[in-house]
CSV table of N, CA, C and O in Angstrom, one decimal:
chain,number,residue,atom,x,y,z
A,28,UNK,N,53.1,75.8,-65.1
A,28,UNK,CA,54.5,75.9,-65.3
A,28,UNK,C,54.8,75.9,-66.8
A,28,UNK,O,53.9,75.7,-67.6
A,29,UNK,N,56.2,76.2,-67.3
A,29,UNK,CA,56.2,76.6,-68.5
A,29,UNK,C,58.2,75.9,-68.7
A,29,UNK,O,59.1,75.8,-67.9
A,30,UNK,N,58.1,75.6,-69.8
A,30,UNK,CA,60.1,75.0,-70.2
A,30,UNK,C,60.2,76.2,-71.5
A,30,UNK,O,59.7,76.4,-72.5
A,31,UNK,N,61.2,77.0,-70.8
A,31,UNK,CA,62.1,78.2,-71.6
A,31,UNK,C,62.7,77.3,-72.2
A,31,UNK,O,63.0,76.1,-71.8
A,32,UNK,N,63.0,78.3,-73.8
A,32,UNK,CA,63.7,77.6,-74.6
A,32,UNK,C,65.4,76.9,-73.8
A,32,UNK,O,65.9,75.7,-73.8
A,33,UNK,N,65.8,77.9,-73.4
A,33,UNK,CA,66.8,77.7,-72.2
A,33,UNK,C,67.2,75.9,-71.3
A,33,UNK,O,68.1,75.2,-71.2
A,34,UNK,N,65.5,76.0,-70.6
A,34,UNK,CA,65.4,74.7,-70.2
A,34,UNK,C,65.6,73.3,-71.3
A,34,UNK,O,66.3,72.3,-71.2
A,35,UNK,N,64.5,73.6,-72.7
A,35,UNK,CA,64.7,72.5,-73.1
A,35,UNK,C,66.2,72.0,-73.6
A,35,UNK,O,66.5,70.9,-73.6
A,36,UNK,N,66.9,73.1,-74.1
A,36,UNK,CA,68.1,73.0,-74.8
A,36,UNK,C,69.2,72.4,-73.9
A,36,UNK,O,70.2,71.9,-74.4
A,37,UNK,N,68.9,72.4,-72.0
A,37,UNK,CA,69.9,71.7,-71.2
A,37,UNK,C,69.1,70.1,-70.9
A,37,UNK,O,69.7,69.0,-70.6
A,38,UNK,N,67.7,70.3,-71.0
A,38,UNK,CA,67.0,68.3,-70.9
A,38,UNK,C,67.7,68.1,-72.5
A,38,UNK,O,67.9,66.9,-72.4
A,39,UNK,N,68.0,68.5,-73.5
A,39,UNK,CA,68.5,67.7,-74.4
A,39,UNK,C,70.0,67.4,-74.4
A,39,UNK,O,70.8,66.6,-75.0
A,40,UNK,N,70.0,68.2,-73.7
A,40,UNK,CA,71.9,68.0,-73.1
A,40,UNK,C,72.2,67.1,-72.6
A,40,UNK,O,73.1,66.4,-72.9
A,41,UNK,N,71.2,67.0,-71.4
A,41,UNK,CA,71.3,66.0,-70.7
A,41,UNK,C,71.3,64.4,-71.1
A,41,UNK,O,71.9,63.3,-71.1
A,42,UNK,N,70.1,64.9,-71.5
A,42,UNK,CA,69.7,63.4,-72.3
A,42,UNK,C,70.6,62.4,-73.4
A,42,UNK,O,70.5,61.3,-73.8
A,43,UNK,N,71.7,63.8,-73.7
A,43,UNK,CA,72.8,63.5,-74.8
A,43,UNK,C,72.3,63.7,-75.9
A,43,UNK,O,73.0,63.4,-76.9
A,44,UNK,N,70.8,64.3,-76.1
A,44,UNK,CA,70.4,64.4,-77.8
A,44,UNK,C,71.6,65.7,-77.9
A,44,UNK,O,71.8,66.2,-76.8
A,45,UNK,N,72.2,66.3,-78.9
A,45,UNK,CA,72.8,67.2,-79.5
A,45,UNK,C,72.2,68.0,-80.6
A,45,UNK,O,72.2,67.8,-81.9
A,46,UNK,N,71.4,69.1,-79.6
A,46,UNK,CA,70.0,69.8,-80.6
A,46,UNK,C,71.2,71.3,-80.7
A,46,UNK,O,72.0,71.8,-79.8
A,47,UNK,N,71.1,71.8,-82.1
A,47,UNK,CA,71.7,73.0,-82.2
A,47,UNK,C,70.6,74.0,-81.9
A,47,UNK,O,69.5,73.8,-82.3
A,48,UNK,N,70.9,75.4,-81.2
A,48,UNK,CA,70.0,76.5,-81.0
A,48,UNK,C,68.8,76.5,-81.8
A,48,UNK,O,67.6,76.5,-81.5
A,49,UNK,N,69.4,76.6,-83.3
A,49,UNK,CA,68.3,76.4,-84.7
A,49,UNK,C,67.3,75.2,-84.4
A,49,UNK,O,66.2,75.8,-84.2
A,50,UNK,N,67.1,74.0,-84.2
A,50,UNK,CA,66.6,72.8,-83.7
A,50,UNK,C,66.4,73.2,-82.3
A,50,UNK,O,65.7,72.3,-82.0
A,51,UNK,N,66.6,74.0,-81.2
A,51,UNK,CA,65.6,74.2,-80.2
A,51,UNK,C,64.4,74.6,-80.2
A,51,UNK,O,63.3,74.3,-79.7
A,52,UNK,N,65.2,76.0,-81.4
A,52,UNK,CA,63.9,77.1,-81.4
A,52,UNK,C,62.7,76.4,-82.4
A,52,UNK,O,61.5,76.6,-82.2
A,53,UNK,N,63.1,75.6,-83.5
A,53,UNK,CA,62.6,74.7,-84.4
A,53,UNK,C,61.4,73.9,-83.7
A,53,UNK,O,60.3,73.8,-84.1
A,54,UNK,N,62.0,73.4,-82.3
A,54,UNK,CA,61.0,72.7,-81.3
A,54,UNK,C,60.4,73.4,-80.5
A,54,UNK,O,59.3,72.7,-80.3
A,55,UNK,N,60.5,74.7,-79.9
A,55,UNK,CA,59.7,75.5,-79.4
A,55,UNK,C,58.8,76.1,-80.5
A,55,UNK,O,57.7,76.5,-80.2
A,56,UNK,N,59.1,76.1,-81.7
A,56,UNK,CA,58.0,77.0,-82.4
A,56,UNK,C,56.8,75.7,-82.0
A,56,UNK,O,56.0,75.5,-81.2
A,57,UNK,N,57.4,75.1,-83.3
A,57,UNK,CA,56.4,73.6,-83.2
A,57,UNK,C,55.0,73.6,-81.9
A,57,UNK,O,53.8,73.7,-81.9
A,58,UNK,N,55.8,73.5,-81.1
A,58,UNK,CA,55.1,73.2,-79.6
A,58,UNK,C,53.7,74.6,-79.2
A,58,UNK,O,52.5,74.7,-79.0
A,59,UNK,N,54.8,75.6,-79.3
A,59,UNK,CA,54.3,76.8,-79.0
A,59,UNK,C,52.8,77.7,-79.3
A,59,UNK,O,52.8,78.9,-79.6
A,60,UNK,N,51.8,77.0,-79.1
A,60,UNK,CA,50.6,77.6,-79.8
A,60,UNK,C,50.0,79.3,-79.7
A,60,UNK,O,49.2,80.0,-80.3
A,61,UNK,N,50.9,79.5,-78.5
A,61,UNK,CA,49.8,81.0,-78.1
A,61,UNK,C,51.6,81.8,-78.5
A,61,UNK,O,51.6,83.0,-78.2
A,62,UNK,N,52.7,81.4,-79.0
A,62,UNK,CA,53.8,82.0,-79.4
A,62,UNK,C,54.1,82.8,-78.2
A,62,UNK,O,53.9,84.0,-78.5
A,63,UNK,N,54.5,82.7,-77.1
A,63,UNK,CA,55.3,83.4,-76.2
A,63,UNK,C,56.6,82.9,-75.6
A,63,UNK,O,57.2,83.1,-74.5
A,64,UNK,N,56.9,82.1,-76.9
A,64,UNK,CA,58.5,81.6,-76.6
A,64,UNK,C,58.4,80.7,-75.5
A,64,UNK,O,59.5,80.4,-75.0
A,65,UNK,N,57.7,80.2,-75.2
A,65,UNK,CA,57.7,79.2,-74.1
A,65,UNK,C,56.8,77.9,-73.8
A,65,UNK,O,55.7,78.3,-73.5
A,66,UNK,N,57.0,76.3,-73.8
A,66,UNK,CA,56.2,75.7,-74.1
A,66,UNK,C,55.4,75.0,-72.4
A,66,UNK,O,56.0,74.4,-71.4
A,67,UNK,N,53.9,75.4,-72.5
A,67,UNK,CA,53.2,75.5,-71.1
A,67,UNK,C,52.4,74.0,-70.9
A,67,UNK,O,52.3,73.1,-71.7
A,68,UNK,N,52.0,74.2,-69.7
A,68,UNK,CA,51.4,72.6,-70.1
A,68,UNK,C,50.6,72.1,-70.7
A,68,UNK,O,50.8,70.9,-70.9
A,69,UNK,N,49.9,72.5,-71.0
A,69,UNK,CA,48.6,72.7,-72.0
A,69,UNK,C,49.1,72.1,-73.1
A,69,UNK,O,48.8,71.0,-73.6
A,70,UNK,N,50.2,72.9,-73.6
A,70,UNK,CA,50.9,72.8,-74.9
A,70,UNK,C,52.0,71.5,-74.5
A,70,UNK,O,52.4,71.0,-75.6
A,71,UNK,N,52.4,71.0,-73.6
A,71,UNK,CA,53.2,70.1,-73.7
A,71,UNK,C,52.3,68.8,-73.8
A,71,UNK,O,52.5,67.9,-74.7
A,72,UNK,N,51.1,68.8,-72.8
A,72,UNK,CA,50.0,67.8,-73.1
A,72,UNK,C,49.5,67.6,-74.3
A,72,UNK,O,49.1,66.5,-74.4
A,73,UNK,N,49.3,68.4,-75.5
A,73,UNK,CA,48.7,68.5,-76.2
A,73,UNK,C,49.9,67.6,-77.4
A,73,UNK,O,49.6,66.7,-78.1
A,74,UNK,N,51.3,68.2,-77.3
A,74,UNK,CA,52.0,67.4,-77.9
A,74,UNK,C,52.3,65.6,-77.6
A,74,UNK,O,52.3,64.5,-78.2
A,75,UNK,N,52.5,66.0,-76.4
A,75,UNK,CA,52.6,64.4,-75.8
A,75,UNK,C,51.3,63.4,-76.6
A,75,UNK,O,51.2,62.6,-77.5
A,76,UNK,N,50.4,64.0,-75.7
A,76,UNK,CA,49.5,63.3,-76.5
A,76,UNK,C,49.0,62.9,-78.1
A,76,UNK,O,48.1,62.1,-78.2
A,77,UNK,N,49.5,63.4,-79.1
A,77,UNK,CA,49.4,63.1,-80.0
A,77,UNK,C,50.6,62.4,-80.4
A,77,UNK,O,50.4,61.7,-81.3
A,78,UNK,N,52.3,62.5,-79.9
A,78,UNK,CA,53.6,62.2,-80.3
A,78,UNK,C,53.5,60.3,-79.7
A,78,UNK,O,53.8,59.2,-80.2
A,79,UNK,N,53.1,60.7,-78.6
A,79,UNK,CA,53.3,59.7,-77.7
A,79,UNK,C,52.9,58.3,-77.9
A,79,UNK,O,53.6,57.2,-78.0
A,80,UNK,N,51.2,58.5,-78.0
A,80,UNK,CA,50.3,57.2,-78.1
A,80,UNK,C,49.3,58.0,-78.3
A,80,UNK,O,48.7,58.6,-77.4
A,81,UNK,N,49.0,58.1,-80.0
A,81,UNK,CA,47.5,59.0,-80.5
A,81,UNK,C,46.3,58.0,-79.2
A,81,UNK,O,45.3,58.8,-79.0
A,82,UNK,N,46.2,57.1,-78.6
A,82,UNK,CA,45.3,56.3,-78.2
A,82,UNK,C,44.9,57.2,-76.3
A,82,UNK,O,43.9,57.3,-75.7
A,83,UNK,N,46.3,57.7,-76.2
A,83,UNK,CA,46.2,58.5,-74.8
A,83,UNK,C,45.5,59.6,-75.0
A,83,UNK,O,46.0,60.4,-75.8
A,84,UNK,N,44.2,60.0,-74.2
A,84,UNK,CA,43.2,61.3,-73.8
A,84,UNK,C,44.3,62.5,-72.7
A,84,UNK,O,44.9,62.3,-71.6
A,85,UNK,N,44.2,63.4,-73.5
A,85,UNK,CA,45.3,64.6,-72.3
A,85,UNK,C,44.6,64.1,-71.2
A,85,UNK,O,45.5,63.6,-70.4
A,86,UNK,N,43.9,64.0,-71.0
A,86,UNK,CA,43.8,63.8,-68.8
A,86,UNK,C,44.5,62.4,-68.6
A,86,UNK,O,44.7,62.2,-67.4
A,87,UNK,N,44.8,61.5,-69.4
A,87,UNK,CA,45.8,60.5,-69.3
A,87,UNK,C,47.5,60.7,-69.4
A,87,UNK,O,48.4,60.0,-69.1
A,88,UNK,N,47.5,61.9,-69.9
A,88,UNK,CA,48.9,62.4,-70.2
A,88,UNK,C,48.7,63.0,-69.0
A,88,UNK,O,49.2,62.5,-67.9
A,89,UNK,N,48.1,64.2,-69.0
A,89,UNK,CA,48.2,65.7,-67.5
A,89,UNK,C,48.2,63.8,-66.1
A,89,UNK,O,49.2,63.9,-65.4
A,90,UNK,N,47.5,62.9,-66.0
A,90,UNK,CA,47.4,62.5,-64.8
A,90,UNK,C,48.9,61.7,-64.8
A,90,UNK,O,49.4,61.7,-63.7
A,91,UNK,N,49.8,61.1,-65.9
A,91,UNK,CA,51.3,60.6,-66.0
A,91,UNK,C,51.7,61.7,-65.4
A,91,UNK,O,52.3,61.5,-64.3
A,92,UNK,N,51.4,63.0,-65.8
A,92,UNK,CA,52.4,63.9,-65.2
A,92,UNK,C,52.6,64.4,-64.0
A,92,UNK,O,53.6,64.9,-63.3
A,93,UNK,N,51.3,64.1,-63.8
A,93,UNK,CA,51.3,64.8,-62.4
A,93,UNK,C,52.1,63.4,-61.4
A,93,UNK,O,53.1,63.7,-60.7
A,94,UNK,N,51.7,62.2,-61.3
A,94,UNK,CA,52.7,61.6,-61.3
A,94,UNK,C,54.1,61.5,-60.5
A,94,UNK,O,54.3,60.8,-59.5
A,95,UNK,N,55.0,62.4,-61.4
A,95,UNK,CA,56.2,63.4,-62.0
A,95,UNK,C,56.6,64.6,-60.9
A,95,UNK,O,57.7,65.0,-60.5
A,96,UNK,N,55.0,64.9,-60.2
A,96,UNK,CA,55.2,66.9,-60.0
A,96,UNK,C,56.2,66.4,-58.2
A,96,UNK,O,57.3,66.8,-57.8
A,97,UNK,N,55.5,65.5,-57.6
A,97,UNK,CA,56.5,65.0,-56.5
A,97,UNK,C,56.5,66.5,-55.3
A,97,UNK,O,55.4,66.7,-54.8
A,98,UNK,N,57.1,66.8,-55.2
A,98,UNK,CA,57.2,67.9,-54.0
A,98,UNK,C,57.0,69.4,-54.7
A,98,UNK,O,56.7,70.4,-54.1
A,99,UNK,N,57.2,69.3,-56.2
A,99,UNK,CA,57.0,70.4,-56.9
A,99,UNK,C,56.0,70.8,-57.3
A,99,UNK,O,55.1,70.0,-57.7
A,100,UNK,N,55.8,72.4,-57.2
A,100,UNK,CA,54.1,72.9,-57.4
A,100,UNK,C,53.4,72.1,-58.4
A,100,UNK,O,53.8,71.1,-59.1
A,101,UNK,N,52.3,72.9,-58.3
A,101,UNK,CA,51.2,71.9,-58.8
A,101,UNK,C,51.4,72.3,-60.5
A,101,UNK,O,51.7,73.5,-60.5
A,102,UNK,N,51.5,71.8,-61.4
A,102,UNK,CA,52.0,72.1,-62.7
A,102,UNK,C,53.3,71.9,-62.9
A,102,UNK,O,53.6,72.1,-64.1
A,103,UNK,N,54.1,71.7,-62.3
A,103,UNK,CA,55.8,72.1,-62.3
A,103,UNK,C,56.3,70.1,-62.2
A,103,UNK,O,55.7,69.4,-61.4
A,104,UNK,N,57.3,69.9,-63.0
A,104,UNK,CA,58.1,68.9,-62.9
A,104,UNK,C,59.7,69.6,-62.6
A,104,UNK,O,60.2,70.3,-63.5
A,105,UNK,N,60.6,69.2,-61.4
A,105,UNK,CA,62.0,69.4,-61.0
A,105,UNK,C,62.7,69.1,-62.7
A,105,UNK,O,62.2,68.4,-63.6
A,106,UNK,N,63.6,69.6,-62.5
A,106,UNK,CA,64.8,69.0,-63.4
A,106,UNK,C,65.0,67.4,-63.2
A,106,UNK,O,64.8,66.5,-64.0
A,107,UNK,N,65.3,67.4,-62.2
A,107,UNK,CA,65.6,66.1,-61.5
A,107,UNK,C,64.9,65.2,-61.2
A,107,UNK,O,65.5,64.4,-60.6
A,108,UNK,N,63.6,64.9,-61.2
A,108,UNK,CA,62.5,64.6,-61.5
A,108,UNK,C,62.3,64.0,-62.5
A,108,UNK,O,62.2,62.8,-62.5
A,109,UNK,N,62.4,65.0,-63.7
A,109,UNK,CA,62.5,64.7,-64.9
A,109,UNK,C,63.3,63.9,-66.0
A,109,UNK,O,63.3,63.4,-67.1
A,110,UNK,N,64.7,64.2,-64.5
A,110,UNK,CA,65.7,63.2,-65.4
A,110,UNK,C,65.4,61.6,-64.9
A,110,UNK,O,65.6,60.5,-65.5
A,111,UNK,N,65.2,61.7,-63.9
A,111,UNK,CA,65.2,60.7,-62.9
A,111,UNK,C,63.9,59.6,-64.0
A,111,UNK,O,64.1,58.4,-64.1
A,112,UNK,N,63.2,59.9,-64.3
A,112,UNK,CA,61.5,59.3,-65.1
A,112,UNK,C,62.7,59.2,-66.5
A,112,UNK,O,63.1,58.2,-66.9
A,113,UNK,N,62.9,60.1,-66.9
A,113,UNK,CA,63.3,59.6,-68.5
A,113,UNK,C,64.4,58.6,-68.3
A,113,UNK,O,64.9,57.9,-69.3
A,114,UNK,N,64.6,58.5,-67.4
A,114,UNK,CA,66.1,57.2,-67.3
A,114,UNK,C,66.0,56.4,-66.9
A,114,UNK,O,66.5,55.3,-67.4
A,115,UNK,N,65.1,56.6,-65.8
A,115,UNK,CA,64.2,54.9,-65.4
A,115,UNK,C,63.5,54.6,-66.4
A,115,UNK,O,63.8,53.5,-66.9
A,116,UNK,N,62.6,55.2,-67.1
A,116,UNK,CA,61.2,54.5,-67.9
A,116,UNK,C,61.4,54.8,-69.2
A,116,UNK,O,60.8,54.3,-70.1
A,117,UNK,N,62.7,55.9,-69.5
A,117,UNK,CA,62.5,55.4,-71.4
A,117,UNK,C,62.0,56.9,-71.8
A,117,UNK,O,61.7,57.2,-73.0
């Protein structure tokens, strides 16, 4: 699964951060290693785990996430899902 710039810019909505278009795309570059505008899991693990706790191994991140995936394919976290984890746990 993969978060379109699109997606991230409504989880920051949600969340109430106030990211302007400039500061989306700002965050997708960052993220984006293979540049196809879109940040995949690979690339979200890879940020997590260094942003998060340098001390967390990606298969300790990829296994949090999975977690997360609930009724949704295998790689994929819901919106709702997603809001539901950032609001309970921080």
């Amino acid at each position: 699964g993969t978060i379109s710039k699109e997606e991230l810019a409504e989880l920051m909505d949600t969340l109430g951060i106030d990211a302007s278009p400039e500061e989306v795309d700002l965050m997708i570059n960052e993220i984006d290693q293979d540049n196809n505008g879109e940040i995949d899991f690979e690339e979200f693990v890879a940020v997590m785990s260094r942003k998060v706790n340098a001390t967390y191994t990606a298969d300790q991140v990829k296994g949090a996430f999975r977690v997360f995936e609930g009724s949704a394919p295998a790689g994929y976290v819901t919106v709702d899902s997603l809001q539901r984890a950032l609001t309970t746990y921080g």
